[in-house]
Amino acid sequence: MKPANLSPKTLSILCVGLAIALGPIVLPEYQVSQVNNIGIFALVTLGLILLTGVAGMTSFGQAAFVGISAYTTGYLATSEQLPDWLGWAGASPWAALAIGLLLTLAVATLLGGLTLKLSGHYLPLGTIAWGLSLYYLFGTLEFLGGHTGISGIPPLQLFGLTLDQGYELYYLIWALVLVAVIVTLNLLDSREGRAIRALRGGQLMAESMGVNTYRSKLLAFLVAATFAAIAGWLYAYTQRFVAPAPFSLQSGIDYMFMALIGGVGQVWGALLGAASVTFLKQWLQDLLPHLLGKSGNYESIVFGLLIVWLMQKVPGGIWSWLSPKLPDWKIKKPAAPGAESGEKLVRRPQPQAGEVILDVRKVTRRFGGLVANNDLSLSVKAGEILAVIGPNGAGKSTLFNQLSCVDTPTSGEIHFRGVQVNGRNARQIAGQGLSRTFQHVKLLPTMTVLENVAIGAHLRGECGFISAALRLDRKDEAKLLQEARYQLERVGLGNYLHVEAGSLALGQQRILEIARALCADPCLLLLDEPAAGLRHMEKQALADLLRKLRAEGMAVLLVEHDMDFVMGLVDRVFVMEFGQRIAEGLPEEIQKNPAVLEAYLGGAE
Amino acid sequence: MNYQIVMLLGQDGVTNGAIYALLALSILLVFTVTRILLIPQGEFVSFAALCMAAMEGGKPLYIGWLLLALSLAALALEAKERYQANGKLQLKGGDFAFTLYSLAACALLATAPLGTAGKPIQALLTLGLIVPLGPLMYRVFFQAIAAGHSLVLLIVSIAVHVALVGIGLLMFGAEGARIQPFSEGSIQLGGANINSQTLWVVAVSLILIVALYFFFEKTLYGKALRATAVNRLGAELVGISPELAGKASFSLAALIGALSGILIAPITTIYFDSGFVISLKGFVGSIIGGLASYPVAAIGALGIGLAEAFSTFWASSYKEVIVFTLILPFLLWRSLAHGGVEEEE
């Protein structure tokens, strides 16, 4: 690889790697142990960056996770007489790491499993309560040494080497930090990673594209817990002593502060945050007692106020302030990997022309006393475009929500390709071949256009977390991105692949949603006001695209207000008013239908 | 375990549970009106209790300075926002109210012989010192970001708590304190001694709950707060100022916190950082109420108090572990009862 072809990611990893390698040569002994601590903190903080910065969830329990693993390591390494069934684990640091990891993940799975389906406030409260609980437990359990903790942990021995010097541990700690950074970067740049990135503000959309958001949340939470567990193992061998204090809720809050101060949306913010908080804390602990004339934990006042100020003024942390000042290799986007590869995603078997795709039978939806949809029946065939029109408040959106399984009918049945689907959820129906757009555009403004569209193909890829972390997913990923690129070129956004989706005009964002829906390889496309906000030429291009899809055998159902657009394009029109069907037929019939004219223009009274 | 012990533990549980219930109500109130999980709720409790203790012990009180600092910060923010909006400094007399009040409080605390003032005066004075912290806290830390993401609100709430704990250490020192009971003696009820302190707590809690009920059902301000809780934008459109709603709910939270602190001061030794764990039990109560239901939250908090009292008897050192683990079954229940995916604000 020529230097010019290095991606910013590789380049930054190389720079940091080089800096790390030089560390012990230029740093004095006592600073090395300081930097070791920073590395351990950075590992925990990195998990929080993924969890809070990327996925939008909050945990104050990371310190407790570190504690579980550190105590496990300490207990296994020091206990003279382990119970028989544990005897084999006593001597091996690997076994300690594995058991610590398992215990941490078990607790994290329990906590995550209980809270992640609920609204976002339950996870932080749950982790606060459990962080406290575990802290008290560490201080109470006799076999863990109570408040005095476990001391005399032997030095770490790996592959026959004894790592008891600061600089020896230094290389181990920072190698692991670097691996964790690479794993995180790899994960974010993958199918699973896109799903995790969609959690912050795009959960409804992601579910409609077939993403299991609960699973993605749990994955992010478990990855963060894993980093904390590894940090705990390193902590036990670095300090050679464990006591409850560093695993208290206070430390859990400190980790959150590191992530926020460093820059919560950026992987490198973890290193920056861990380092700046550590040094600032040390400096304040020296300075404040002089200033106030007494000693105590007064740096918390400064940190608390600093965070308040940061959240109000610089919510992106130091990294967001620093990154525009760095050389601009950040802006260059890598070429889509495998753009030239010939392999394509497998398409689902397409329905025969004329096959009934969607069959709605006597659907009624009541909200209390209000009948939003009353006894509606309609059907859409393959290779047909049906428009649902009606004045505001006619119940079109209610119908649309039921068809896409966001809402469930009070009575009646919805059949999709011969299978009854009412009562299923949006994710399941997406898997069956129904794809939709949203009336109010739902995309992830800071992700690129290409990545946004690739979320549509989520169900067509199969690589999970492990293959993403180890970069074994490149072939699969290339196919997904190629599909996204193909659909974007097809809808006319081929020139915008690598710009941020939020920078597109509203009309283009609507078109992006169509490309995203097409990426799922649907047999029925549900479009909610696709022409709203489009200019004349864009509308014509959209109509051409929909005609082409129809010719390929796609069934399309659209809700639209723009009559010129509808009448020149669709095969049949279904007209609603006050939740009732008032007319159905060919566009030219509908235009003359007296009931429709009265609904739109008002009767002569 | 005999009847006497059951009654004794039950009494303990009800006393603490009543205080947790008050805090749970206050946390819910602030959360529904402003979307803020008020983590610093506990600081109102501990500051009030330590104020009472300092007055009783005749020690100097520095909390007036905190009031003064916050009111000056609020004044500065007000001036800055007016200047940015109108291009000139326009401060009305009313804007200085908190500053003047804080100056008066500082002067009073420095000169008056508070140690000999008697419990009722000390309690009133404590309320007068703690309650203004509520609206000031909202003005200085939360008003500017009130419309922000709920994650931001939560983090600022935690940060304010962390800062206040440090300030608490600075103001009150690291020693714990416990004050003399309000009244000695006890009454006999069904063969058991009911401590008069328990009666105080239960009576004040009940009065407060009834007063809150009337406030929310019968008064215009109460209805305005309820309206804001149901639909923030809708309430704003009919002329209910979100700032007013925020400050009012924080004032109520500070009032409830300060009263709880005064009530708990003779029962438990309170340290500068004790408030958090106490209020967290209120949080557990409000989680049991699903962060939505007042009666369920209050009953849940009462249950927490009882569970705590009885676990003190059986497994004293695991008391906190048991109490905080109690939320797991309720989280499971909430999780199972929960429907589909919802978007975070």
mmCIF file with all atom_site columns, C-alpha atoms in Angstrom, chain A residues 505 507-508 531 533-540:
data_model
loop_
_atom_site.group_PDB
_atom_site.id
_atom_site.type_symbol
_atom_site.label_atom_id
_atom_site.label_alt_id
_atom_site.label_comp_id
_atom_site.label_asym_id
_atom_site.label_entity_id
_atom_site.label_seq_id
_atom_site.pdbx_PDB_ins_code
_atom_site.Cartn_x
_atom_site.Cartn_y
_atom_site.Cartn_z
_atom_site.occupancy
_atom_site.B_iso_or_equiv
_atom_site.pdbx_formal_charge
_atom_site.auth_seq_id
_atom_site.auth_comp_id
_atom_site.auth_asym_id
_atom_site.auth_atom_id
_atom_site.pdbx_PDB_model_num
ATOM 1  C CA . ALA A 1 505 ? -32.044 19.115 0.314   1.00 0.00 ? 505 ALA A CA 1
ATOM 2  C CA . GLY A 1 507 ? -36.411 16.497 -1.789  1.00 0.00 ? 507 GLY A CA 1
ATOM 3  C CA . GLN A 1 508 ? -33.155 14.564 -2.089  1.00 0.00 ? 508 GLN A CA 1
ATOM 4  C CA . ALA A 1 531 ? -43.379 13.881 -3.922  1.00 0.00 ? 531 ALA A CA 1
ATOM 5  C CA . GLY A 1 533 ? -40.968 18.988 -1.265  1.00 0.00 ? 533 GLY A CA 1
ATOM 6  C CA . LEU A 1 534 ? -39.730 17.830 -4.672  1.00 0.00 ? 534 LEU A CA 1
ATOM 7  C CA . ARG A 1 535 ? -39.167 20.230 -7.573  1.00 0.00 ? 535 ARG A CA 1
ATOM 8  C CA . HIS A 1 536 ? -40.853 19.687 -10.905 1.00 0.00 ? 536 HIS A CA 1
ATOM 9  C CA . MET A 1 537 ? -37.944 17.903 -12.552 1.00 0.00 ? 537 MET A CA 1
ATOM 10 C CA . GLU A 1 538 ? -37.388 15.771 -9.498  1.00 0.00 ? 538 GLU A CA 1
ATOM 11 C CA . LYS A 1 539 ? -41.020 14.724 -9.537  1.00 0.00 ? 539 LYS A CA 1
ATOM 12 C CA . GLN A 1 540 ? -40.717 13.655 -13.167 1.00 0.00 ? 540 GLN A CA 1
#
